[in-house]
Tab-separated table of C-alpha atoms in Angstrom:
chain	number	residue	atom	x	y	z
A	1	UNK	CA	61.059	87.099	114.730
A	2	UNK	CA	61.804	87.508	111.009
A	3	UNK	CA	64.815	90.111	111.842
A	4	UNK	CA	66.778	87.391	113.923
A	5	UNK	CA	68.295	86.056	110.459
A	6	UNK	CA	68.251	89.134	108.849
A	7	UNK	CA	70.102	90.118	111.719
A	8	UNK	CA	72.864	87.141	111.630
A	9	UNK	CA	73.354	87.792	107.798
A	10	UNK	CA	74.088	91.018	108.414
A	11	UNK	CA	76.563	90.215	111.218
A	12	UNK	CA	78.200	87.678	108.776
A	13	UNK	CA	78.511	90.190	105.874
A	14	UNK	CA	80.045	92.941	108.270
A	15	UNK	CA	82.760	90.041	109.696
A	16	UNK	CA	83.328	88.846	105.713
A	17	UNK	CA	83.762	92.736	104.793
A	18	UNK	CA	86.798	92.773	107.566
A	19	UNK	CA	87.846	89.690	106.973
A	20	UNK	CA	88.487	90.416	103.230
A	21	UNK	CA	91.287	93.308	103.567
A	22	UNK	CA	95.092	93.086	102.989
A	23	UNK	CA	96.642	91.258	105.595
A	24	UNK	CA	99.080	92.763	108.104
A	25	UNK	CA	100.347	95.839	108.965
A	26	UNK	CA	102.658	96.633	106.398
A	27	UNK	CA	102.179	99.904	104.872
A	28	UNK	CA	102.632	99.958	100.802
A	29	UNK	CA	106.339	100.230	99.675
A	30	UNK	CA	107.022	97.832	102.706
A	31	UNK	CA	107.596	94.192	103.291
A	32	UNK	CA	108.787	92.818	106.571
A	33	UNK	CA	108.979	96.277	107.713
A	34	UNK	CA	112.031	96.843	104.867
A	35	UNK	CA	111.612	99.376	101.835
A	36	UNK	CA	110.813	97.718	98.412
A	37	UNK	CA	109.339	100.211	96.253
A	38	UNK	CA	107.280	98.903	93.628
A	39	UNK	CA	108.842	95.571	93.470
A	40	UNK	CA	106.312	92.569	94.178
A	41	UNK	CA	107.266	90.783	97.368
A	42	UNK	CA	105.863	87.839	98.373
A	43	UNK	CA	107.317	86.212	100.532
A	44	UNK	CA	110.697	86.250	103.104
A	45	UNK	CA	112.779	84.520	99.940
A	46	UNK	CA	111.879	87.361	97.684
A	47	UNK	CA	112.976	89.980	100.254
A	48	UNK	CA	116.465	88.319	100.385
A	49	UNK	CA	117.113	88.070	96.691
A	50	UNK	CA	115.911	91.743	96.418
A	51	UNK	CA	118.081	93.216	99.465
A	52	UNK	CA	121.410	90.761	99.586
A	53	UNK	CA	124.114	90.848	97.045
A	54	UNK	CA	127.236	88.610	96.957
A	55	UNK	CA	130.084	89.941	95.770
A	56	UNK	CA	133.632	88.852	94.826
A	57	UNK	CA	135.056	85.848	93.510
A	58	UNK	CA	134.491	83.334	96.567
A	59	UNK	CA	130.728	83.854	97.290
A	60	UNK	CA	130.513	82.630	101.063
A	61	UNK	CA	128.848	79.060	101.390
A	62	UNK	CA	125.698	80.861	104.219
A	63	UNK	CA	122.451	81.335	103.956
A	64	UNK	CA	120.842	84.680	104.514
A	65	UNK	CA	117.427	83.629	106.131
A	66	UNK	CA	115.692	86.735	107.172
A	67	UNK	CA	115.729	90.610	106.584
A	68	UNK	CA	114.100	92.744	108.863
A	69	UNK	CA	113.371	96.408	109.111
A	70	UNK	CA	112.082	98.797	111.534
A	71	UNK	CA	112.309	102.739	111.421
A	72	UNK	CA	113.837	103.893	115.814
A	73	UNK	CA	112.740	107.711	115.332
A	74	UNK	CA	113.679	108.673	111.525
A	75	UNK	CA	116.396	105.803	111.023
A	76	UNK	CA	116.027	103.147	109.411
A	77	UNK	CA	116.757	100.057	111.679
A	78	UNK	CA	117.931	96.751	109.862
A	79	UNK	CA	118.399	92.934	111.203
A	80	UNK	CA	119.769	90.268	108.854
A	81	UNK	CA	119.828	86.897	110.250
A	82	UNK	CA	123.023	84.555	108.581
A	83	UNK	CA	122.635	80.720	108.749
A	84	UNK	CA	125.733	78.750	108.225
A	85	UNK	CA	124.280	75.124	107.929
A	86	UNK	CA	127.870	73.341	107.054
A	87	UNK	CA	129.951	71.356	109.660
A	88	UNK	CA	132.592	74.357	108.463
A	89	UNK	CA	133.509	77.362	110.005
A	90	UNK	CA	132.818	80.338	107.177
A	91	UNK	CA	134.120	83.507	107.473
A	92	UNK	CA	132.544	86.050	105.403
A	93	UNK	CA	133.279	89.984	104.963
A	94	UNK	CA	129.932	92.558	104.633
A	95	UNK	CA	128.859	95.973	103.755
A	96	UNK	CA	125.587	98.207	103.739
A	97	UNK	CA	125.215	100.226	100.800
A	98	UNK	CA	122.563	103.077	101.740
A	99	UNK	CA	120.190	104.828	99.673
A	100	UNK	CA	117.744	107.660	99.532
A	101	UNK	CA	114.426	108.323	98.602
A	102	UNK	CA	115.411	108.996	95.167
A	103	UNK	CA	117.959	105.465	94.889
A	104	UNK	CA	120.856	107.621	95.020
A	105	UNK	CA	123.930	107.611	97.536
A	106	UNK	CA	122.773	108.641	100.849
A	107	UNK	CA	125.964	108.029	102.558
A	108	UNK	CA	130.012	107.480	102.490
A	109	UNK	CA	130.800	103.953	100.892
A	110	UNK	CA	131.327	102.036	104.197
A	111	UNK	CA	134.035	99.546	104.823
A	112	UNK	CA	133.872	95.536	104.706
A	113	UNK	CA	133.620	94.408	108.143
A	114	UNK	CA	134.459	90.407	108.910
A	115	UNK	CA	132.053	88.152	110.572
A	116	UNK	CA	133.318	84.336	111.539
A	117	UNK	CA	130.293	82.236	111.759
A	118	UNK	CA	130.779	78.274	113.745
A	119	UNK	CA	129.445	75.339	111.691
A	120	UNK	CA	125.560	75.003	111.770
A	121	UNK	CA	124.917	78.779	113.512
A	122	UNK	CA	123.353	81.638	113.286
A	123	UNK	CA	124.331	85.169	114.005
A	124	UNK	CA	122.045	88.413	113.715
A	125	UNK	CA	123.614	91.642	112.163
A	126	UNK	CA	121.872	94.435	113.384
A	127	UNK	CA	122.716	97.937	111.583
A	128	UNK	CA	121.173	101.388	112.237
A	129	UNK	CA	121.677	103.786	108.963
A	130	UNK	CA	123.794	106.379	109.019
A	131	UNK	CA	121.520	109.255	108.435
A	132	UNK	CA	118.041	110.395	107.712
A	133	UNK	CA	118.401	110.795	104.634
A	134	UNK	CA	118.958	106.837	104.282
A	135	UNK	CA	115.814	104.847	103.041
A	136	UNK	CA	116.947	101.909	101.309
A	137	UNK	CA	119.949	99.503	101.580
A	138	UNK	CA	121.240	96.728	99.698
A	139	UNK	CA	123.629	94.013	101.877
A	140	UNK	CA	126.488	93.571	100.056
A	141	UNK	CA	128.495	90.007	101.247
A	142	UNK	CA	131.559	88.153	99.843
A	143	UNK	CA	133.080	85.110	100.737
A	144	UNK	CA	137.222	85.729	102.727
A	145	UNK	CA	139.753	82.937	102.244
């Protein structure tokens, strides 16, 4: 009779023990699936301002809402969602710049490609990288008048 409740607290301290963990499934140098190194990540926000760069002198008036990462066998997969949330059609030019392991070059600079985004839509840009060798990106996008 005396074990029942020494049985429940033991329950209790086993489901508190697994309970107590990191969260998720991301493995350490990851958020949202994407390579961060050792920057602190906490959130989707901080993932953008880490990954997106605007360049050029007419920064395009969108919204980069999500970046996503997967690896599809030993490339690195990338999705970045784009929000345009004026009345305004926006056309904007972009770019991945790849890196390796080591933050250097990991492949050929590649060239701006245009994207025309309708007032208050989104559009996914899915990328694959061009090599194995490629573990990091940034996404470079600029404003085109």
């Amino acid at each position: 009779m005396k074990l029942a409740p020494l049985f429940v607290l033991l329950v209790a301290a086993v489901v508190a023990t697994g309970c107590g963990g990191k969260k998720g499934f991301e493995k350490p140098g990851f958020a949202f699936g994407c390579p961060i190194g050792d920057a602190k990540i906490g959130s989707m926000d901080d993932l953008v301002k880490a990954k997106v760069a605007k360049e050029g002198k007419s920064a395009p008036d969108v919204e980069i809402e999500e970046v996503r990462c997967t690896t599809t066998g030993d490339l690195l997969k990338v999705d970045i969602v784009v929000f345009n949330d004026e009345s305004d059609v926006e056309r904007l030019l972009y770019k991945f710049r790849w890196a390796d392991a080591e933050g250097m070059r990991a492949a050929d600079e590649e060239s701006w490609k245009p994207v025309l985004l309708y007032g208050n839509s989104r559009q996914t840009i899915t990328t694959v990288a061009p090599n194995s060798k490629a573990r990091d990106f940034k996404f470079i996008v600029m404003g085109q008048q």
